Amino acid sequence: MLAAPPYARLGRLVASPDVMATIPRGTLSRAIRSHAYAGAAEDGHFQTRHGWECVVFFLRTDADREETRIWMAGE
């Protein structure tokens, strides 16, 4: 049996209204999964950059892992 990959704890997810109106849910889900996997080896806060049809958006998890914010470039 394969072990589940390590994922970072992300806490509460908070997305801007523009992100929710612009980025498709499937794209957000993949970005969140990728972000959690990337942060599994990190100490402190970590941030990842993602894109969808020329729209750049970011995910940032605080060092205390209480909250992950999602926003688009320029917000």
C-alpha positions as a printed NumPy array, in Angstrom:
array([[  0.   ,   0.   ,   0.   ],
       [  1.304,   3.473,  -0.85 ],
       [  1.631,   6.035,   1.902],
       [ -0.213,   9.302,   1.506],
       [  2.074,  12.179,   0.523],
       [  2.882,  14.672,   3.273],
       [  0.759,  17.793,   3.201],
       [  1.143,  20.98 ,   5.216],
       [ -1.685,  22.076,   7.492],
       [ -3.261,  25.159,   5.89 ],
       [ -5.74 ,  26.327,   8.519],
       [ -8.703,  28.409,   7.383],
       [ -8.826,  29.265,   3.662],
       [ -9.595,  32.927,   2.899],
       [-10.028,  33.989,  -0.741],
       [-10.667,  37.468,  -2.109],
       [-14.011,  38.09 ,  -3.857],
       [-12.167,  38.574,  -7.166],
       [-10.546,  35.144,  -6.862],
       [-13.887,  33.497,  -6.14 ],
       [-15.502,  35.22 ,  -9.129],
       [-12.646,  34.606, -11.585],
       [-10.826,  31.339, -10.902],
       [-12.733,  28.081, -11.578],
       [-13.223,  25.841,  -8.527],
       [-11.272,  22.954, -10.085],
       [ -8.288,  25.222, -10.688],
       [ -8.464,  26.484,  -7.093],
       [ -8.635,  22.921,  -5.767],
       [ -5.529,  21.899,  -7.714],
       [ -3.671,  25.029,  -6.569],
       [ -4.582,  24.39 ,  -2.918],
       [ -3.435,  20.764,  -3.16 ],
       [ -0.172,  21.817,  -4.823],
       [  0.368,  24.545,  -2.217],
       [ -0.189,  22.126,   0.672],
       [  2.254,  19.624,  -0.813],
       [  4.894,  22.315,  -1.45 ],
       [  4.634,  23.56 ,   2.124],
       [  5.004,  20.171,   3.769],
       [  8.773,  20.614,   4.052],
       [  8.696,  24.297,   4.998],
       [  9.069,  25.886,   8.415],
       [  7.467,  29.27 ,   8.898],
       [  5.196,  30.892,   6.326],
       [  5.218,  29.827,   2.698],
       [  3.787,  31.205,  -0.528],
       [  3.125,  29.709,  -3.955],
       [  2.263,  31.3  ,  -7.308],
       [ -0.31 ,  29.852,  -9.697],
       [ -1.969,  30.848, -12.948],
       [ -5.105,  30.31 , -14.983],
       [ -5.6  ,  31.772, -18.48 ],
       [ -3.051,  34.579, -17.952],
       [ -4.446,  35.382, -14.475],
       [ -1.825,  35.081, -11.729],
       [ -2.901,  34.27 ,  -8.19 ],
       [ -1.076,  33.467,  -4.966],
       [ -1.554,  31.336,  -1.881],
       [  0.209,  32.212,   1.371],
       [  0.053,  30.215,   4.585],
       [  1.038,  31.953,   7.813],
       [  3.805,  30.51 ,   9.983],
       [  1.31 ,  29.486,  12.683],
       [ -0.712,  27.546,  10.053],
       [ -3.942,  29.24 ,  11.195],
       [ -4.856,  30.742,   7.823],
       [ -4.107,  30.529,   4.103],
       [ -4.932,  33.572,   1.982],
       [ -5.65 ,  33.439,  -1.752],
       [ -5.463,  36.598,  -3.862],
       [ -4.818,  37.688,  -7.435],
       [ -1.854,  39.758,  -8.592],
       [ -2.633,  43.443,  -8.207],
       [ -5.008,  43.059,  -5.255]])
